[in-house]
Amino acid sequence: MRKNRISVPKAYFIKLGRGGEWEEECLCNGTLRFGYREASHADCIAGRWDTVRDFWTNVRNDRGTATRDTNQIRIFYESGPDVVFVTFYGGLLYWCIPQSGVTEDPATGTRLRSTVDGWHSMSLSGKPLRTDRLSGALLRMQAYRGTICEVKQLSYLLGRINDELPPAVSSADEARAIYLSAIERLIELLTWQDFELLVDLIFSSSGWRRLGSIGKTQKSIDLELQLPTTGELAFVQVKSEANAASFRDYVARYESYDKYDRMFFAWHKGTIRPPKDASEIVLLDRSKIAEMTLDAGLSSWLRDKVS
């Protein structure tokens, strides 16, 4: 994976075949494949674009359409390592830097280009470029009816590739961090009963249904929960203060039960290390509880409880 910041004057979206027929091949091989096989490869290599446009004018019987076709072909042939090509596949945005030089596939007549170091579906720091986390303005290119078009949101695209957030997003992240820190301090002021209630409200807001009552109605179990959508059963151990010894004791008790699919251990004072090879045991420290409080819309409830 390349590490240097990507800085290019242009980027282009490309469809890899009709209906995406070349997507898997190109993404796997680190290549770009392009149609328009009727156009003369020799004319394109030589840059005789007037000749290419005249050819497509005869084919399309429309000079405007022929000009658009020719422009797309020209972009494919003339773009060098100073541009980025992007495409979408499997819920991810892929990007690449093309190498110079275009060849003609003698078997199909399609045109091929290599890439500098393959296609990438992650930012420079390794974050997946998931389409559900990308701007709708960028995603609209998927509906483009042609084969190649310029990316109008170049600054946004490069920012995502380079892990550079827009100023407004950075400001929002800073404000969120400050707010979360304040929420943590408020959580410290809760009584253990109100802390249990906060945890119960958090899980209720995220779809979990409480089966057991809050409190010590069952030995070592404070909350017994079920996720109705899956039937998953879990228990939440809530402690105002915890240490490694008490945590190990509760883990041992959890492992002795057969009916639970998961254990949540929530506390707001003390330090605990997560267990190895126990993905079904989820630790919720004060920092995580603060995030869940904010996401569940319970920050106002918390403020009222301690004010």
CSV table of C-alpha atoms in Angstrom, one decimal:
chain,number,residue,atom,x,y,z
A,1,MET,CA,0.0,0.0,0.0
A,2,ARG,CA,1.4,3.4,-1.0
A,3,LYS,CA,2.1,5.9,1.9
A,4,ASN,CA,2.7,9.1,0.1
A,5,ARG,CA,-0.1,11.7,-0.1
A,6,ILE,CA,-2.1,11.6,-3.3
A,7,SER,CA,-2.2,14.9,-5.1
A,8,VAL,CA,-3.5,15.0,-8.6
A,9,PRO,CA,-5.3,17.7,-10.7
A,10,LYS,CA,-8.0,15.4,-12.0
A,11,ALA,CA,-9.8,12.1,-11.2
A,12,TYR,CA,-12.1,10.1,-13.4
A,13,PHE,CA,-14.9,7.5,-12.7
A,14,ILE,CA,-14.7,4.5,-15.0
A,15,LYS,CA,-17.2,1.7,-15.6
A,16,LEU,CA,-15.4,-1.5,-16.0
A,17,GLY,CA,-17.5,-3.1,-18.7
A,18,ARG,CA,-21.2,-3.2,-19.4
A,19,GLY,CA,-23.0,-4.4,-16.3
A,20,GLY,CA,-19.6,-4.5,-14.6
A,21,GLU,CA,-18.5,-7.6,-16.6
A,22,TRP,CA,-14.8,-6.7,-16.2
A,23,GLU,CA,-14.8,-5.6,-12.6
A,24,GLU,CA,-13.5,-8.7,-10.8
A,25,GLU,CA,-10.8,-9.2,-13.4
A,26,CYS,CA,-9.5,-5.7,-13.4
A,27,LEU,CA,-9.6,-5.3,-9.6
A,28,CYS,CA,-7.8,-8.5,-9.2
A,29,ASN,CA,-5.2,-8.0,-11.9
A,30,GLY,CA,-4.7,-4.3,-11.3
A,31,THR,CA,-5.7,-3.3,-14.8
A,32,LEU,CA,-8.1,-1.0,-16.6
A,33,ARG,CA,-10.2,-2.4,-19.5
A,34,PHE,CA,-12.0,-0.2,-21.9
A,35,GLY,CA,-14.5,-0.9,-24.7
A,36,TYR,CA,-15.1,1.3,-27.8
A,37,ARG,CA,-13.3,-1.5,-29.7
A,38,GLU,CA,-14.6,-0.2,-33.1
A,39,ALA,CA,-12.3,2.8,-32.9
A,40,SER,CA,-8.9,2.4,-34.6
A,41,HIS,CA,-6.3,1.7,-31.9
A,42,ALA,CA,-3.6,3.1,-34.2
A,43,ASP,CA,-5.5,6.4,-34.6
A,44,CYS,CA,-6.0,6.7,-30.8
A,45,ILE,CA,-2.3,6.0,-30.1
A,46,ALA,CA,-1.3,8.6,-32.7
A,47,GLY,CA,-3.7,11.1,-31.3
A,48,ARG,CA,-5.7,11.6,-34.5
A,49,TRP,CA,-8.8,12.6,-32.6
A,50,ASP,CA,-10.5,14.4,-35.4
A,51,THR,CA,-10.4,11.1,-37.4
A,52,VAL,CA,-11.7,9.2,-34.4
A,53,ARG,CA,-14.5,11.7,-34.0
A,54,ASP,CA,-15.4,11.5,-37.7
A,55,PHE,CA,-15.6,7.8,-37.4
A,56,TRP,CA,-18.0,7.9,-34.4
A,57,THR,CA,-20.1,10.7,-36.2
A,58,ASN,CA,-20.7,8.2,-39.0
A,59,VAL,CA,-21.6,5.5,-36.5
A,60,ARG,CA,-23.8,7.6,-34.2
A,61,ASN,CA,-25.2,9.9,-36.9
A,62,ASP,CA,-24.9,12.6,-34.2
A,63,ARG,CA,-21.8,14.8,-33.9
A,64,GLY,CA,-22.5,15.8,-30.3
A,65,THR,CA,-22.7,12.1,-29.2
A,66,ALA,CA,-19.6,11.3,-31.3
A,67,THR,CA,-17.7,14.1,-29.5
A,68,ARG,CA,-18.6,12.7,-26.1
A,69,ASP,CA,-17.5,9.3,-27.2
A,70,THR,CA,-14.2,10.6,-28.5
A,71,ASN,CA,-13.6,12.6,-25.3
A,72,GLN,CA,-14.0,9.4,-23.2
A,73,ILE,CA,-11.7,7.5,-25.4
A,74,ARG,CA,-9.1,10.3,-25.3
A,75,ILE,CA,-9.2,10.4,-21.5
A,76,PHE,CA,-8.5,6.7,-21.4
A,77,TYR,CA,-5.6,6.9,-23.8
A,78,GLU,CA,-4.0,10.1,-22.6
A,79,SER,CA,-4.4,10.1,-18.9
A,80,GLY,CA,-1.1,9.4,-17.1
A,81,PRO,CA,0.1,8.8,-13.6
A,82,ASP,CA,-1.0,12.3,-12.7
A,83,VAL,CA,-4.7,11.3,-12.4
A,84,VAL,CA,-6.7,8.9,-10.3
A,85,PHE,CA,-9.3,6.5,-11.7
A,86,VAL,CA,-12.1,5.3,-9.4
A,87,THR,CA,-14.9,2.7,-9.6
A,88,PHE,CA,-17.3,1.1,-7.2
A,89,TYR,CA,-17.6,-2.6,-6.4
A,90,GLY,CA,-19.0,-4.6,-3.5
A,91,GLY,CA,-20.0,-1.6,-1.4
A,92,LEU,CA,-16.5,-0.1,-1.7
A,93,LEU,CA,-14.9,2.7,-3.7
A,94,TYR,CA,-11.8,1.6,-5.5
A,95,TRP,CA,-9.0,3.9,-6.8
A,96,CYS,CA,-5.9,3.5,-8.8
A,97,ILE,CA,-3.1,5.4,-10.5
A,98,PRO,CA,-2.8,4.4,-14.2
A,99,GLN,CA,0.5,3.7,-15.9
A,100,SER,CA,1.2,5.3,-19.2
A,101,GLY,CA,0.6,3.2,-22.3
A,102,VAL,CA,-2.5,1.5,-23.8
A,103,THR,CA,-2.5,-1.9,-25.5
A,104,GLU,CA,-5.1,-3.6,-27.6
A,105,ASP,CA,-6.3,-7.1,-26.6
A,106,PRO,CA,-6.1,-9.1,-29.8
A,107,ALA,CA,-8.7,-11.6,-28.7
A,108,THR,CA,-11.5,-9.0,-27.9
A,109,GLY,CA,-10.4,-5.7,-29.4
A,110,THR,CA,-10.8,-4.0,-26.0
A,111,ARG,CA,-8.1,-1.7,-24.7
A,112,LEU,CA,-6.0,-2.4,-21.6
A,113,ARG,CA,-3.9,-0.3,-19.2
A,114,SER,CA,-1.8,-1.3,-16.2
A,115,THR,CA,-1.9,0.5,-12.9
A,116,VAL,CA,1.1,1.8,-10.9
A,117,ASP,CA,0.4,-0.5,-7.9
A,118,GLY,CA,-3.1,-2.0,-8.4
A,119,TRP,CA,-6.5,-1.0,-7.2
A,120,HIS,CA,-7.1,0.1,-3.6
A,121,SER,CA,-10.3,0.0,-1.6
A,122,MET,CA,-8.8,1.7,1.5
A,123,SER,CA,-7.4,5.1,2.4
A,124,LEU,CA,-3.7,5.6,2.9
A,125,SER,CA,-4.1,4.7,6.6
A,126,GLY,CA,-6.0,1.5,5.8
A,127,LYS,CA,-9.6,2.6,6.4
A,128,PRO,CA,-12.1,0.9,4.1
A,129,LEU,CA,-13.7,3.4,1.6
A,130,ARG,CA,-17.2,2.1,2.3
A,131,THR,CA,-19.9,3.5,0.1
A,132,ASP,CA,-22.3,3.9,3.0
A,133,ARG,CA,-19.8,6.4,4.5
A,134,LEU,CA,-19.3,8.4,1.3
A,135,SER,CA,-21.0,11.6,0.1
A,136,GLY,CA,-24.1,11.1,-2.0
A,137,ALA,CA,-22.7,13.6,-4.5
A,138,LEU,CA,-19.7,11.3,-5.1
A,139,LEU,CA,-21.9,8.2,-5.3
A,140,ARG,CA,-24.2,9.7,-8.0
A,141,MET,CA,-21.5,8.9,-10.5
A,142,GLN,CA,-22.6,5.3,-10.4
A,143,ALA,CA,-25.7,6.3,-12.4
A,144,TYR,CA,-23.6,7.9,-15.2
A,145,ARG,CA,-24.7,6.4,-18.5
A,146,GLY,CA,-21.3,6.6,-20.2
A,147,THR,CA,-18.1,4.9,-19.5
A,148,ILE,CA,-15.8,7.6,-18.1
A,149,CYS,CA,-16.6,11.0,-16.5
A,150,GLU,CA,-14.6,13.5,-14.5
A,151,VAL,CA,-15.0,13.4,-10.7
A,152,LYS,CA,-16.4,16.8,-9.8
A,153,GLN,CA,-15.9,16.3,-6.0
A,154,LEU,CA,-12.1,16.0,-6.5
A,155,SER,CA,-11.2,17.7,-3.2
A,156,TYR,CA,-13.6,15.5,-1.2
A,157,LEU,CA,-12.3,12.3,-3.0
A,158,LEU,CA,-8.6,13.1,-2.3
A,159,GLY,CA,-9.5,14.0,1.3
A,160,ARG,CA,-11.0,10.6,1.9
A,161,ILE,CA,-8.1,8.8,0.2
A,162,ASN,CA,-5.5,10.9,2.2
A,163,ASP,CA,-7.5,10.7,5.5
A,164,GLU,CA,-7.9,14.5,5.5
A,165,LEU,CA,-11.2,15.6,6.9
A,166,PRO,CA,-13.0,18.8,5.8
A,167,PRO,CA,-12.7,21.6,8.3
A,168,ALA,CA,-16.3,21.4,9.3
A,169,VAL,CA,-16.0,17.6,10.1
A,170,SER,CA,-12.8,18.2,12.1
A,171,SER,CA,-14.5,20.9,14.1
A,172,ALA,CA,-17.5,18.6,14.8
A,173,ASP,CA,-15.1,15.8,15.9
A,174,GLU,CA,-13.3,18.2,18.3
A,175,ALA,CA,-16.6,19.3,19.7
A,176,ARG,CA,-17.8,15.7,20.1
A,177,ALA,CA,-14.6,14.8,22.0
A,178,ILE,CA,-15.1,17.7,24.4
A,179,TYR,CA,-18.7,16.8,25.0
A,180,LEU,CA,-17.8,13.1,25.6
A,181,SER,CA,-15.2,14.2,28.1
A,182,ALA,CA,-17.9,16.2,29.9
A,183,ILE,CA,-20.3,13.2,29.8
A,184,GLU,CA,-17.6,11.0,31.4
A,185,ARG,CA,-17.3,13.5,34.3
A,186,LEU,CA,-21.1,13.5,34.7
A,187,ILE,CA,-21.1,9.7,34.8
A,188,GLU,CA,-18.6,9.8,37.7
A,189,LEU,CA,-21.2,11.7,39.8
A,190,LEU,CA,-23.9,9.0,39.4
A,191,THR,CA,-24.9,6.8,42.3
A,192,TRP,CA,-24.5,3.1,41.7
A,193,GLN,CA,-28.3,2.8,41.4
A,194,ASP,CA,-28.5,5.6,38.8
A,195,PHE,CA,-25.5,4.1,36.9
A,196,GLU,CA,-27.4,0.8,36.7
A,197,LEU,CA,-30.4,2.7,35.4
A,198,LEU,CA,-28.3,4.5,32.8
A,199,VAL,CA,-26.9,1.2,31.5
A,200,ASP,CA,-30.4,-0.2,31.4
A,201,LEU,CA,-31.7,2.8,29.4
A,202,ILE,CA,-28.8,2.5,26.9
A,203,PHE,CA,-29.5,-1.1,26.1
A,204,SER,CA,-33.3,-0.5,25.9
A,205,SER,CA,-32.7,2.3,23.3
A,206,SER,CA,-30.6,0.0,21.2
A,207,GLY,CA,-33.2,-2.8,20.9
A,208,TRP,CA,-32.4,-5.1,23.9
A,209,ARG,CA,-35.3,-6.1,26.0
A,210,ARG,CA,-34.8,-6.5,29.7
A,211,LEU,CA,-36.1,-9.9,31.0
A,212,GLY,CA,-34.9,-9.6,34.6
A,213,SER,CA,-35.2,-6.7,37.1
A,214,ILE,CA,-32.5,-4.2,37.9
A,215,GLY,CA,-30.7,-5.1,41.1
A,216,LYS,CA,-29.5,-8.2,42.9
A,217,THR,CA,-32.5,-10.3,42.2
A,218,GLN,CA,-30.2,-13.0,40.8
A,219,LYS,CA,-26.7,-13.7,42.1
A,220,SER,CA,-24.1,-11.9,40.0
A,221,ILE,CA,-26.7,-10.9,37.4
A,222,ASP,CA,-27.8,-7.3,37.3
A,223,LEU,CA,-29.6,-7.2,33.9
A,224,GLU,CA,-30.8,-10.1,31.9
A,225,LEU,CA,-31.4,-9.1,28.3
A,226,GLN,CA,-32.8,-10.5,25.1
A,227,LEU,CA,-32.4,-9.1,21.5
A,228,PRO,CA,-35.8,-9.8,20.0
A,229,THR,CA,-34.6,-9.7,16.4
A,230,THR,CA,-32.2,-12.6,16.9
A,231,GLY,CA,-33.3,-14.2,20.2
A,232,GLU,CA,-29.8,-13.7,21.6
A,233,LEU,CA,-29.6,-13.8,25.4
A,234,ALA,CA,-27.1,-11.8,27.4
A,235,PHE,CA,-26.5,-10.6,30.9
A,236,VAL,CA,-25.0,-7.3,31.9
A,237,GLN,CA,-22.9,-7.0,35.1
A,238,VAL,CA,-23.0,-3.4,36.3
A,239,LYS,CA,-20.3,-2.3,38.8
A,240,SER,CA,-19.7,1.2,40.0
A,241,GLU,CA,-16.1,0.2,40.7
A,242,ALA,CA,-14.3,-2.9,39.5
A,243,ASN,CA,-10.8,-4.5,39.4
A,244,ALA,CA,-9.1,-7.4,37.7
A,245,ALA,CA,-9.9,-9.8,40.4
A,246,SER,CA,-13.7,-9.1,40.5
A,247,PHE,CA,-13.8,-9.2,36.7
A,248,ARG,CA,-12.2,-12.6,36.6
A,249,ASP,CA,-14.7,-13.8,39.1
A,250,TYR,CA,-17.7,-12.7,37.0
A,251,VAL,CA,-16.1,-14.1,33.9
A,252,ALA,CA,-15.8,-17.5,35.6
A,253,ARG,CA,-19.5,-17.3,36.6
A,254,TYR,CA,-20.5,-16.4,33.1
A,255,GLU,CA,-18.6,-19.4,31.7
A,256,SER,CA,-20.5,-21.6,34.1
A,257,TYR,CA,-23.9,-20.6,32.5
A,258,ASP,CA,-25.1,-22.3,29.4
A,259,LYS,CA,-28.1,-20.2,28.3
A,260,TYR,CA,-26.3,-16.8,27.7
A,261,ASP,CA,-24.8,-15.9,24.3
A,262,ARG,CA,-22.9,-12.8,25.5
A,263,MET,CA,-21.8,-11.0,28.6
A,264,PHE,CA,-21.5,-7.2,29.0
A,265,PHE,CA,-19.4,-5.9,31.9
A,266,ALA,CA,-20.1,-2.2,32.6
A,267,TRP,CA,-18.3,-0.1,35.2
A,268,HIS,CA,-17.0,3.5,35.6
A,269,LYS,CA,-14.2,3.3,38.1
A,270,GLY,CA,-11.1,1.1,37.9
A,271,THR,CA,-9.0,-0.5,35.2
A,272,ILE,CA,-9.6,-3.9,33.5
A,273,ARG,CA,-7.9,-5.5,30.7
A,274,PRO,CA,-10.0,-7.4,28.1
A,275,PRO,CA,-9.7,-11.2,28.2
A,276,LYS,CA,-8.0,-13.0,25.4
A,277,ASP,CA,-10.0,-15.1,22.9
A,278,ALA,CA,-13.4,-14.1,24.5
A,279,SER,CA,-15.2,-12.1,21.8
A,280,GLU,CA,-18.5,-12.8,23.5
A,281,ILE,CA,-17.4,-10.8,26.6
A,282,VAL,CA,-17.8,-7.1,26.0
A,283,LEU,CA,-16.2,-4.5,28.3
A,284,LEU,CA,-18.0,-1.2,28.7
A,285,ASP,CA,-15.8,1.3,30.6
A,286,ARG,CA,-16.7,4.9,31.4
A,287,SER,CA,-15.4,6.1,28.0
A,288,LYS,CA,-17.5,3.6,26.1
A,289,ILE,CA,-20.6,4.3,28.3
A,290,ALA,CA,-20.2,8.0,27.5
A,291,GLU,CA,-20.2,7.3,23.7
A,292,MET,CA,-23.3,5.1,24.1
A,293,THR,CA,-25.0,7.7,26.3
A,294,LEU,CA,-24.5,10.3,23.6
A,295,ASP,CA,-25.5,8.1,20.7
A,296,ALA,CA,-28.7,7.0,22.6
A,297,GLY,CA,-29.7,10.6,23.2
A,298,LEU,CA,-29.4,10.3,27.0
A,299,SER,CA,-27.0,13.1,27.7
A,300,SER,CA,-29.9,15.4,28.8
A,301,TRP,CA,-31.2,12.7,31.1
A,302,LEU,CA,-27.8,12.3,32.6
A,303,ARG,CA,-27.4,16.0,33.1
A,304,ASP,CA,-30.7,16.2,34.9
A,305,LYS,CA,-29.8,13.3,37.2
A,306,VAL,CA,-26.7,14.9,38.5
A,307,SER,CA,-27.7,18.6,38.6
